[in-house]
C-alpha positions as a Markdown table, in Angstrom:
| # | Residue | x | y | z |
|---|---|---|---|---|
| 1 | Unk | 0.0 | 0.0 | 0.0 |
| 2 | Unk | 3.0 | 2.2 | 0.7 |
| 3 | Unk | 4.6 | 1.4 | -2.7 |
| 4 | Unk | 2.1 | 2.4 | -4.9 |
| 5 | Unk | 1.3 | 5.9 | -2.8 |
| 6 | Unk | 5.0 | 6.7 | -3.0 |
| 7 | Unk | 5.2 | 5.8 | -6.9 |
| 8 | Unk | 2.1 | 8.1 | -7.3 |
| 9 | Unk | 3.5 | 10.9 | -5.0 |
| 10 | Unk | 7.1 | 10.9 | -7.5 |
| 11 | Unk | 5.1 | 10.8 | -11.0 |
| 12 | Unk | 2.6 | 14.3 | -9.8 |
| 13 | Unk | 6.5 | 15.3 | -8.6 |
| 14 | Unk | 7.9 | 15.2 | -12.0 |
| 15 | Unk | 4.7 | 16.7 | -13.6 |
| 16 | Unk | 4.8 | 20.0 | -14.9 |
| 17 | Unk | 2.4 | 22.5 | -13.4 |
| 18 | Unk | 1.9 | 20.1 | -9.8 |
| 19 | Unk | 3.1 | 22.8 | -8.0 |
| 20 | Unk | 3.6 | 26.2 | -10.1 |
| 21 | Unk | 1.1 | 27.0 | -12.6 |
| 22 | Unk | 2.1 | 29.1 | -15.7 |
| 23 | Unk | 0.4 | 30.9 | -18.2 |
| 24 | Unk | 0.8 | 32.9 | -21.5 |
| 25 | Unk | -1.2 | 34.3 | -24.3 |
| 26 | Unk | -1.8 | 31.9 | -27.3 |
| 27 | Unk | -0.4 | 31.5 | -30.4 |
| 28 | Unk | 0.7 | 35.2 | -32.4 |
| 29 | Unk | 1.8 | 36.3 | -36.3 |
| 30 | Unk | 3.9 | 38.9 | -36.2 |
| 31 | Unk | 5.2 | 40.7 | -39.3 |
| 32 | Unk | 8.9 | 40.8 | -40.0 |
| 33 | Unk | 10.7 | 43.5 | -38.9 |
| 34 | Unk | 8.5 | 43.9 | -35.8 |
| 35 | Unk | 8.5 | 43.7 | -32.1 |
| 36 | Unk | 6.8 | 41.3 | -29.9 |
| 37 | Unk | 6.1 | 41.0 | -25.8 |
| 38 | Unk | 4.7 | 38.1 | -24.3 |
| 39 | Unk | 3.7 | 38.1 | -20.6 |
| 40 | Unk | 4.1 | 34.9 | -18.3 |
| 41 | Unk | 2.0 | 34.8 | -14.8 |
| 42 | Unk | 2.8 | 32.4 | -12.5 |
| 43 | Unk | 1.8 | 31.7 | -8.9 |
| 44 | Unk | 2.4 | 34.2 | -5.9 |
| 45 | Unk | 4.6 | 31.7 | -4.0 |
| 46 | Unk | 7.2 | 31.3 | -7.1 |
| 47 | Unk | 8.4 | 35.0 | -6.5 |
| 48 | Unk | 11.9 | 34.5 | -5.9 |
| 49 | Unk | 12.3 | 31.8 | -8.2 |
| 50 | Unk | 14.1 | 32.2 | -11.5 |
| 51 | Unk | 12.1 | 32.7 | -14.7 |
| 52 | Unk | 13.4 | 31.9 | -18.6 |
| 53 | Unk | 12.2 | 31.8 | -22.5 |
| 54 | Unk | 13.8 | 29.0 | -24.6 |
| 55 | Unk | 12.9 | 28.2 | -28.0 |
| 56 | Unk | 11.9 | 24.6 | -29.2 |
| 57 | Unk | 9.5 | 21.8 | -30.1 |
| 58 | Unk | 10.0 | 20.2 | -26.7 |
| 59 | Unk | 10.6 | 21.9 | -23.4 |
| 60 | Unk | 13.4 | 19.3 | -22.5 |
| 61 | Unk | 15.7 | 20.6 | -25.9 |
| 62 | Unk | 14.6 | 23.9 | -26.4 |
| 63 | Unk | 17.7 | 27.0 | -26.6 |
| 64 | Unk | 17.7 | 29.3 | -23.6 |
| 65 | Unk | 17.1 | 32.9 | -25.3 |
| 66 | Unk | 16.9 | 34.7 | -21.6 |
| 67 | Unk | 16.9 | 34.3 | -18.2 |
| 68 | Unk | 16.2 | 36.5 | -15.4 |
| 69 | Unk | 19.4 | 35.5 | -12.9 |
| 70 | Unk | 21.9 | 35.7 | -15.6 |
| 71 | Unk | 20.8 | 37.9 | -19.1 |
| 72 | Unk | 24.1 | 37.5 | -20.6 |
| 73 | Unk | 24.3 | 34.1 | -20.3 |
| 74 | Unk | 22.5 | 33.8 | -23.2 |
| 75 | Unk | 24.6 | 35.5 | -26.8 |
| 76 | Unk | 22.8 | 33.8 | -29.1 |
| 77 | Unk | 19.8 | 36.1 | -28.6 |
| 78 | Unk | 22.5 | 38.7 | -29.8 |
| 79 | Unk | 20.6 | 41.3 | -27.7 |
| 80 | Unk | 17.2 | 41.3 | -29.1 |
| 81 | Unk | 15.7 | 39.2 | -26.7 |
| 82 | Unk | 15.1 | 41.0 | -23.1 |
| 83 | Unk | 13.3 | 39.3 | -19.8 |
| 84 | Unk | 11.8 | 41.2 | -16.9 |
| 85 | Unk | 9.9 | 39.9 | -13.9 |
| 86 | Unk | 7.7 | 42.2 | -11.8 |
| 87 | Unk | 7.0 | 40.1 | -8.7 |
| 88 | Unk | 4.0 | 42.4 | -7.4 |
| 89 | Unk | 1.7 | 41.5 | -10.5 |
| 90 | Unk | 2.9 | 38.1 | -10.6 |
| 91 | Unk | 4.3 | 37.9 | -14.1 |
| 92 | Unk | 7.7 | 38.3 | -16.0 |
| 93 | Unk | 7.1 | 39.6 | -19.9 |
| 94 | Unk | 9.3 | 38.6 | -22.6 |
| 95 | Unk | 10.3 | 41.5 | -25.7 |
| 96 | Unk | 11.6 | 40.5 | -28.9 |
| 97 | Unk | 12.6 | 42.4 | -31.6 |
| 98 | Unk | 13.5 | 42.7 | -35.3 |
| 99 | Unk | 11.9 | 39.6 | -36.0 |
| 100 | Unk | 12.5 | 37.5 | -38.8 |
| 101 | Unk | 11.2 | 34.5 | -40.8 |
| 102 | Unk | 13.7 | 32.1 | -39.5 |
| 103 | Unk | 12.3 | 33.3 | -36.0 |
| 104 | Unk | 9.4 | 31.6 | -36.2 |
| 105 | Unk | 8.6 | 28.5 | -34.0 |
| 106 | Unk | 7.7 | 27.4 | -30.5 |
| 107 | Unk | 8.6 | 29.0 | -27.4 |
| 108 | Unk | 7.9 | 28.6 | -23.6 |
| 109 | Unk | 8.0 | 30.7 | -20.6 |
| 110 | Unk | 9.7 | 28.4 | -18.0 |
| 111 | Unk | 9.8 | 28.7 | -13.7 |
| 112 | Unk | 12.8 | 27.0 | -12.6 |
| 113 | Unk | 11.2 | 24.8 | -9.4 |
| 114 | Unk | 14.5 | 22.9 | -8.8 |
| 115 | Unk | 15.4 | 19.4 | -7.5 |
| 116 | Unk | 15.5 | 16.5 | -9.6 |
| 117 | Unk | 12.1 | 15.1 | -9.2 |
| 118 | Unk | 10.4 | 17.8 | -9.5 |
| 119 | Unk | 10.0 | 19.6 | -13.3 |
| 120 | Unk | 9.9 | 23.3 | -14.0 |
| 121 | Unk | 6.5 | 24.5 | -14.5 |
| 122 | Unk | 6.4 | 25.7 | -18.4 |
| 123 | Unk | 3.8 | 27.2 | -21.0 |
| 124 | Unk | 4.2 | 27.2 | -24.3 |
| 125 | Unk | 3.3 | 29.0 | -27.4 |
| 126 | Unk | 4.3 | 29.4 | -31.1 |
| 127 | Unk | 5.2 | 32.7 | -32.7 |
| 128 | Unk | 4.8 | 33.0 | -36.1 |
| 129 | Unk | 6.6 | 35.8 | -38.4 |
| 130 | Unk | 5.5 | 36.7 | -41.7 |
| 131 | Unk | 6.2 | 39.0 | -44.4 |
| 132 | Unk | 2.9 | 41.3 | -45.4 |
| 133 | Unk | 0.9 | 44.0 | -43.9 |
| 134 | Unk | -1.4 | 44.9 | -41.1 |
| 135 | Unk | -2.7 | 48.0 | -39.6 |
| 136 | Unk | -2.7 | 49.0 | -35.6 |
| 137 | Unk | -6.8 | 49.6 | -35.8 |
| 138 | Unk | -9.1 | 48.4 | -39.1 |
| 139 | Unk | -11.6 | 50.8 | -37.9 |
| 140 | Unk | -11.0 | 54.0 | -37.1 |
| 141 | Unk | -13.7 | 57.6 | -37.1 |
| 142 | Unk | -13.8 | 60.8 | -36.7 |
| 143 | Unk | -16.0 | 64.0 | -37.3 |
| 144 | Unk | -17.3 | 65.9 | -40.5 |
| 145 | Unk | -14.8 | 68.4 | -40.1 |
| 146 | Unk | -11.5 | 66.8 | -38.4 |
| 147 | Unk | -8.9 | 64.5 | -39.2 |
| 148 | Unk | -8.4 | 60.9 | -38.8 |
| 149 | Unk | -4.5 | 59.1 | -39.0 |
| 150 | Unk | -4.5 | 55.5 | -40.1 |
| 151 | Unk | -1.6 | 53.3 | -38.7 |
| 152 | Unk | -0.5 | 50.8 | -41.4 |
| 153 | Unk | 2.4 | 48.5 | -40.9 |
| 154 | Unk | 4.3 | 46.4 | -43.3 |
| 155 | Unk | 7.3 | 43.8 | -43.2 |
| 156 | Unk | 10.8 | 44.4 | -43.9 |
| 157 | Unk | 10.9 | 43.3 | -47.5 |
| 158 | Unk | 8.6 | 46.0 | -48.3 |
| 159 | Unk | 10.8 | 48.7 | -47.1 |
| 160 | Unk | 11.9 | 49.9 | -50.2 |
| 161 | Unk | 8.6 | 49.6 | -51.7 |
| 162 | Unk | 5.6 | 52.7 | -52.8 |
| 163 | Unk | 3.2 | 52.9 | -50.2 |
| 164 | Unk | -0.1 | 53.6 | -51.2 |
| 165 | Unk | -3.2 | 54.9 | -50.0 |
| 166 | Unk | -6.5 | 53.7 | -51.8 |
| 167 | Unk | -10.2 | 53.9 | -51.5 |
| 168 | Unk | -11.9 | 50.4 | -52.1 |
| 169 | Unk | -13.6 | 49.7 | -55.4 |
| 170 | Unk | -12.2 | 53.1 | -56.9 |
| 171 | Unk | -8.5 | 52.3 | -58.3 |
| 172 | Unk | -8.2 | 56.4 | -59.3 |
| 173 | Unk | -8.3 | 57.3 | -56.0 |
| 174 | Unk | -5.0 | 55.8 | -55.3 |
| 175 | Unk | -2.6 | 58.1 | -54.1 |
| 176 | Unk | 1.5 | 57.0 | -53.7 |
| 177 | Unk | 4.8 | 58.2 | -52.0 |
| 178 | Unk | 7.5 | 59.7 | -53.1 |
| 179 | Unk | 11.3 | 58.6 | -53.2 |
| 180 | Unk | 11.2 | 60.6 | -49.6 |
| 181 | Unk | 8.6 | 58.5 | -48.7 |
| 182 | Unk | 6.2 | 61.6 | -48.3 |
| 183 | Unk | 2.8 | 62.5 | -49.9 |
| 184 | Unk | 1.0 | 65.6 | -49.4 |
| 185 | Unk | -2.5 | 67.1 | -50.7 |
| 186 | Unk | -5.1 | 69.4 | -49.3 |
| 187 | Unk | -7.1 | 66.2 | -47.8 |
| 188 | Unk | -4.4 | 63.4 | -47.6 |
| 189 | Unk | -1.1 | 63.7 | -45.7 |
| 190 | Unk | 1.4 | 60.0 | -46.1 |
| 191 | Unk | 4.5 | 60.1 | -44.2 |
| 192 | Unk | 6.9 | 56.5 | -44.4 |
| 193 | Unk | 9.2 | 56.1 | -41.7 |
| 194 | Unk | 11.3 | 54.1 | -43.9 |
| 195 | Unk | 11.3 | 51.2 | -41.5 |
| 196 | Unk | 8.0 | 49.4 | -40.4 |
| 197 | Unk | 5.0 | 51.8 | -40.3 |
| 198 | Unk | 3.7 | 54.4 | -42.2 |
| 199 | Unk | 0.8 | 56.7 | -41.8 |
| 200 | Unk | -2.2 | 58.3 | -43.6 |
| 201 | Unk | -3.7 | 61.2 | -41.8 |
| 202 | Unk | -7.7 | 62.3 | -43.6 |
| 203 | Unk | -7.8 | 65.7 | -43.3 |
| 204 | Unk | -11.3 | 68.4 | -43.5 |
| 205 | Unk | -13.4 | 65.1 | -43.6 |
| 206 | Unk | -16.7 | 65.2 | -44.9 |
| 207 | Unk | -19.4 | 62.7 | -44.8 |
| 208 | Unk | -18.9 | 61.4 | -48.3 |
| 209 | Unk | -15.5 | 60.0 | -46.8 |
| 210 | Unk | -17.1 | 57.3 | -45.0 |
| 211 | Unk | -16.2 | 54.1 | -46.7 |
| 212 | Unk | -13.5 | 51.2 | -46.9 |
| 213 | Unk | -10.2 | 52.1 | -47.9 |
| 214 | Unk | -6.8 | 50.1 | -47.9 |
| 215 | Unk | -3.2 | 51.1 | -47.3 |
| 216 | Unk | -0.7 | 48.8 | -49.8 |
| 217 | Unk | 3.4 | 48.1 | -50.2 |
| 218 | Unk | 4.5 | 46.0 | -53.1 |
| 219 | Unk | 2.0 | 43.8 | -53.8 |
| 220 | Unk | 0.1 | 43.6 | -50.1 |
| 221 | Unk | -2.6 | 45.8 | -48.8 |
| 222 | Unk | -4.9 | 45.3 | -45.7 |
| 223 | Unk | -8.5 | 46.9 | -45.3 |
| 224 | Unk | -9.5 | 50.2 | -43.3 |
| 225 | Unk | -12.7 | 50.9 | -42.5 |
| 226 | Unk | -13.2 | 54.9 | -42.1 |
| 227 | Unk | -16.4 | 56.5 | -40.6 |
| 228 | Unk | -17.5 | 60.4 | -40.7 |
| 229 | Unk | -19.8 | 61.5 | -37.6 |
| 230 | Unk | -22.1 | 64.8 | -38.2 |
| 231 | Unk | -20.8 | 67.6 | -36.8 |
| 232 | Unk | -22.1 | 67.9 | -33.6 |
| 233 | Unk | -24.7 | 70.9 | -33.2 |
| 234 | Unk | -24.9 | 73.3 | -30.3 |
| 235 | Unk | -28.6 | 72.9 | -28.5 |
| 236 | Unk | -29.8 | 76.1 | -26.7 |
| 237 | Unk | -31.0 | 75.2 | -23.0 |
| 238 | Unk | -32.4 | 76.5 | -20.2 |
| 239 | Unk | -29.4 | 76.2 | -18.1 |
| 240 | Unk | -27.1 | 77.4 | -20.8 |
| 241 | Unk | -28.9 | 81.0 | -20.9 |
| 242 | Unk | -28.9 | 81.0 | -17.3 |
| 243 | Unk | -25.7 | 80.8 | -17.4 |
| 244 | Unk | -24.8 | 82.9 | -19.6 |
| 245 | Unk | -27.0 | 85.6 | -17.6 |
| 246 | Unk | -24.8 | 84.7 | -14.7 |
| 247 | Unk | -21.6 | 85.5 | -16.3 |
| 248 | Unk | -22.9 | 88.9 | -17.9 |
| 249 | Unk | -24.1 | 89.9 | -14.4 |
| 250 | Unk | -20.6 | 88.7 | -13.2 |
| 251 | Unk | -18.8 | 91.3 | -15.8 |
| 252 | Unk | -21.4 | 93.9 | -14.9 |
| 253 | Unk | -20.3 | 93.8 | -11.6 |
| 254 | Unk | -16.7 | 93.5 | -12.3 |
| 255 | Unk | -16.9 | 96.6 | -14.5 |
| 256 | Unk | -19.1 | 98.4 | -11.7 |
| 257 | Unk | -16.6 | 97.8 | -9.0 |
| 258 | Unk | -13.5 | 99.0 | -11.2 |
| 259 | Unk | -12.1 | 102.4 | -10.4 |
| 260 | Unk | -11.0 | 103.3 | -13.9 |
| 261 | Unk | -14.2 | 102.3 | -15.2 |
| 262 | Unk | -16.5 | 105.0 | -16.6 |
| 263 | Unk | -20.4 | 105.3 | -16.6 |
| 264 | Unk | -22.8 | 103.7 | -18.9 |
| 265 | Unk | -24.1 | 107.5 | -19.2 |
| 266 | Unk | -20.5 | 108.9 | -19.7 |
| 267 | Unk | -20.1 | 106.6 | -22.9 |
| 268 | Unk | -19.9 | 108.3 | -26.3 |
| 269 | Unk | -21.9 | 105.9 | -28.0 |
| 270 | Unk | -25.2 | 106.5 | -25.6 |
| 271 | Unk | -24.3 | 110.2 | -25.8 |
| 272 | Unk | -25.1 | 110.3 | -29.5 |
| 273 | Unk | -27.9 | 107.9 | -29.6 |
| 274 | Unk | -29.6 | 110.3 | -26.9 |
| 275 | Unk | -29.0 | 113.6 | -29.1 |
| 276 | Unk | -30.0 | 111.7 | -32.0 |
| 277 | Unk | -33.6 | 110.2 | -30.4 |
| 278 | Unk | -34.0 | 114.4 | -29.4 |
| 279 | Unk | -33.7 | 115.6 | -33.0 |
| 280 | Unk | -35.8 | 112.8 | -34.2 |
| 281 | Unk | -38.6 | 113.5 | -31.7 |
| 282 | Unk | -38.1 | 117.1 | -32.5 |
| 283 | Unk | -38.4 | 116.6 | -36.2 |
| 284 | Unk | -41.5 | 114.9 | -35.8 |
| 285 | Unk | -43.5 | 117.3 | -33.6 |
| 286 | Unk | -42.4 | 119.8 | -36.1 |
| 287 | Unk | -43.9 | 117.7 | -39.1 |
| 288 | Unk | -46.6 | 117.0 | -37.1 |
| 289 | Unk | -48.1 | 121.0 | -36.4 |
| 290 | Unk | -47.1 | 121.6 | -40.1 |
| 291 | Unk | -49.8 | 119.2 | -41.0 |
| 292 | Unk | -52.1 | 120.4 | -38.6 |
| 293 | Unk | -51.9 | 124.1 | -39.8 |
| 294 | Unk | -52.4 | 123.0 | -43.5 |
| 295 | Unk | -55.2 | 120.9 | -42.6 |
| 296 | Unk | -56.6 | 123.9 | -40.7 |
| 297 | Unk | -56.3 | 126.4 | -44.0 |
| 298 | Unk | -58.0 | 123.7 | -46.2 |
| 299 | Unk | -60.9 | 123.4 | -43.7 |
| 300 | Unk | -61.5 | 127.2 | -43.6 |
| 301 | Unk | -61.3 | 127.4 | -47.3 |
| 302 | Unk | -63.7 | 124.0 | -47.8 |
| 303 | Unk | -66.0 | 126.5 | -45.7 |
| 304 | Unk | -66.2 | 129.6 | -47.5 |
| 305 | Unk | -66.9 | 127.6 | -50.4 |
| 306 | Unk | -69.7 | 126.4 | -48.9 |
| 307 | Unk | -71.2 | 129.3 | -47.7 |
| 308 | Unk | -71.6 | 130.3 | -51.5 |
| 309 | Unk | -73.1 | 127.8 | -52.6 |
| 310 | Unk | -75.4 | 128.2 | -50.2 |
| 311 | Unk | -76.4 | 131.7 | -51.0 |
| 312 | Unk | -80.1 | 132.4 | -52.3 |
| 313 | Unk | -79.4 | 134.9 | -54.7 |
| 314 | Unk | -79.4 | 133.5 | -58.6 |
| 315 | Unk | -78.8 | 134.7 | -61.6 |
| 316 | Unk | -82.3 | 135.5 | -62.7 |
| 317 | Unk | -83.3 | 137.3 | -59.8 |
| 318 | Unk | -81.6 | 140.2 | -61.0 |
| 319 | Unk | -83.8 | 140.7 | -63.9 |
| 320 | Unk | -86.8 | 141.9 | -62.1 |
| 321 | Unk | -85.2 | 144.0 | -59.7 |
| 322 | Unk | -85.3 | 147.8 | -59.4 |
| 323 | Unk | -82.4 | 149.3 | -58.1 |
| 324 | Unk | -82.7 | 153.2 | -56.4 |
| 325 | Unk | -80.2 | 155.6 | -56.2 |
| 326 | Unk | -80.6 | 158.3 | -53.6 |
| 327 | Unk | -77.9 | 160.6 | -53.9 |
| 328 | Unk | -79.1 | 163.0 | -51.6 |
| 329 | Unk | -80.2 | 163.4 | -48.1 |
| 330 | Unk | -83.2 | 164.9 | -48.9 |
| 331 | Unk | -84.1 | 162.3 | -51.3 |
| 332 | Unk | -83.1 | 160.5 | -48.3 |
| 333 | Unk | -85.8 | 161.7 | -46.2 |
| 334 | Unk | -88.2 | 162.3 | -48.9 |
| 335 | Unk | -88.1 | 158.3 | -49.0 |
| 336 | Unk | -88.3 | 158.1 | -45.1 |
């Protein structure tokens, strides 16, 4: 009974993970040229322990590339390989850079546990590197109105290569570097950094922009998805007035309270718009008594006419009338 607990207490000894558990991210592409970081967590009690990153199909051959007790024991990494642990998050993080095709394969993040019986506690993972394109977001917006910069990255046989900027389905839209690796228009901006990434910055979007595009070296391209939000529009609210009340009480008071300020009264601009409402009141009373007076004269006259046509005498009455001198004042009193 003792045997077989003993034989079973040596085989969960020897198996990886019984007593430190690590873990990684899964498998990765990675374009040549590029960097890479992996992070490797393993358990709280494994702190002090020393961590590593070998390359291999099997754990038990694989090619130390780093280790955290002794980084330059390892010069076949040739310095592009670095290994840190951070012990209060519980992980160490691998970096590996300029990567190319021939760098592709299986690697592990390893926890030394030590003793003979006992195996390190490893997780594995395969890295692939491959010559093409990608982009650091395949969908990217912006407002009608500002600009937007795509991200595109490419391998490092297309160094030398045009980059180009086109707008999917439309092959006349395409727009390419120059020998300086520049392009430049009123709406389009490239810039190559001659080494892994280039950039396209949209400028004065409008909503017509919205669409698929594609950045391209050589004969790769990737796909970029653009989108154009309306302008945002500025609503009118009952706070908003408030507040804008509040601030031109504030700089009402401000002005009131400074010494070198002067009087609304004392400001040249009321002055003249008060001697300018006098002279317009003062014009119009005038107008206003001339009319009346004219209006008066035609009434008078309207009267008089009146009266004579209203008179009894007519023409024919003066046919039958006798008409008496006296020339005398005794014909006078003759008559009397």
């Amino acid at each position: 009974m003792a045997l077989p607990l003993l034989l079973t207490i040596l085989v969960l000894g020897v198996l990886p993970g019984s007593h430190c558990t690590v873990t990684t991210v899964g498998d990765l592409a990675v374009l040549e040229g590029q960097s890479v970081t992996v992070p490797c967590h393993y358990n709280p009690q494994y702190i002090s322990h020393v961590k590593y990153w070998c390359q291999g199909r099997m754990i038990d051959f694989c090619s130390s590339l780093a280790r955290t007790d002794d980084p330059e024991s390892t010069p076949q990494s040739k310095g592009r390989v670095t290994i840190a642990d951070d012990p209060t998050q519980h992980v160490f993080t691998v970096s590996m850079q300029n990567l190319t095709v021939g760098d592709s394969g299986w690697y592990w993040c390893g926890v030394e546990l030590g003793g003979i019986w006992v195996a390190d506690s490893t997780a594995s993972l395969y890295i692939s590197v491959i010559q093409g394109m990608s982009v650091v977001s395949s969908m990217v917006s912006a407002d009608e109105g500002s600009s937007v910069t795509v991200q595109c990255r490419y391998s490092m046989n297309l160094r030398s290569s045009e980059k180009r900027w086109c707008r999917s389905g439309n092959w006349n839209s395409c727009v390419s570097t120059d020998s300086e690796g520049m392009f430049n228009s009123r709406n389009v901006l490239i810039h190559d950094d001659k080494n892994s990434l280039f950039t396209v910055t949209l400028m004065q979007l409008e909503m017509r922009d919205s669409g698929w595009y594609w950045c391209g070296a050589g004969q790769q391209h990737v796909a970029v998805h653009v989108s154009v939000t309306p302008q945002a529009t500025t609503v009118v609210t009952a706070s908003s007035v408030q507040n804008l009340k509040t601030t031109i009480m504030t700089s009402s008071v401000m002005s009131s309270n400074d010494p070198h300020s002067r009087p609304v009264w004392e400001s040249p601009l009321v002055v003249c718009g008060v001697v300018l409402l006098v002279m317009t009141a003062f014009l119009a009373v005038w107008k206003l008594r001339k009319q009346c007076k004219k209006k008066q004269k035609h009434q008078r006259t309207n009267e008089m006419n009146d009266n004579l046509t209203m008179c009894p005498w007519r023409e024919g009455d003066y046919k039958n009338t006798s008409v008496i001198f006296l020339n005398t004042p005794a014909q006078q009193l003759q008559m009397l």
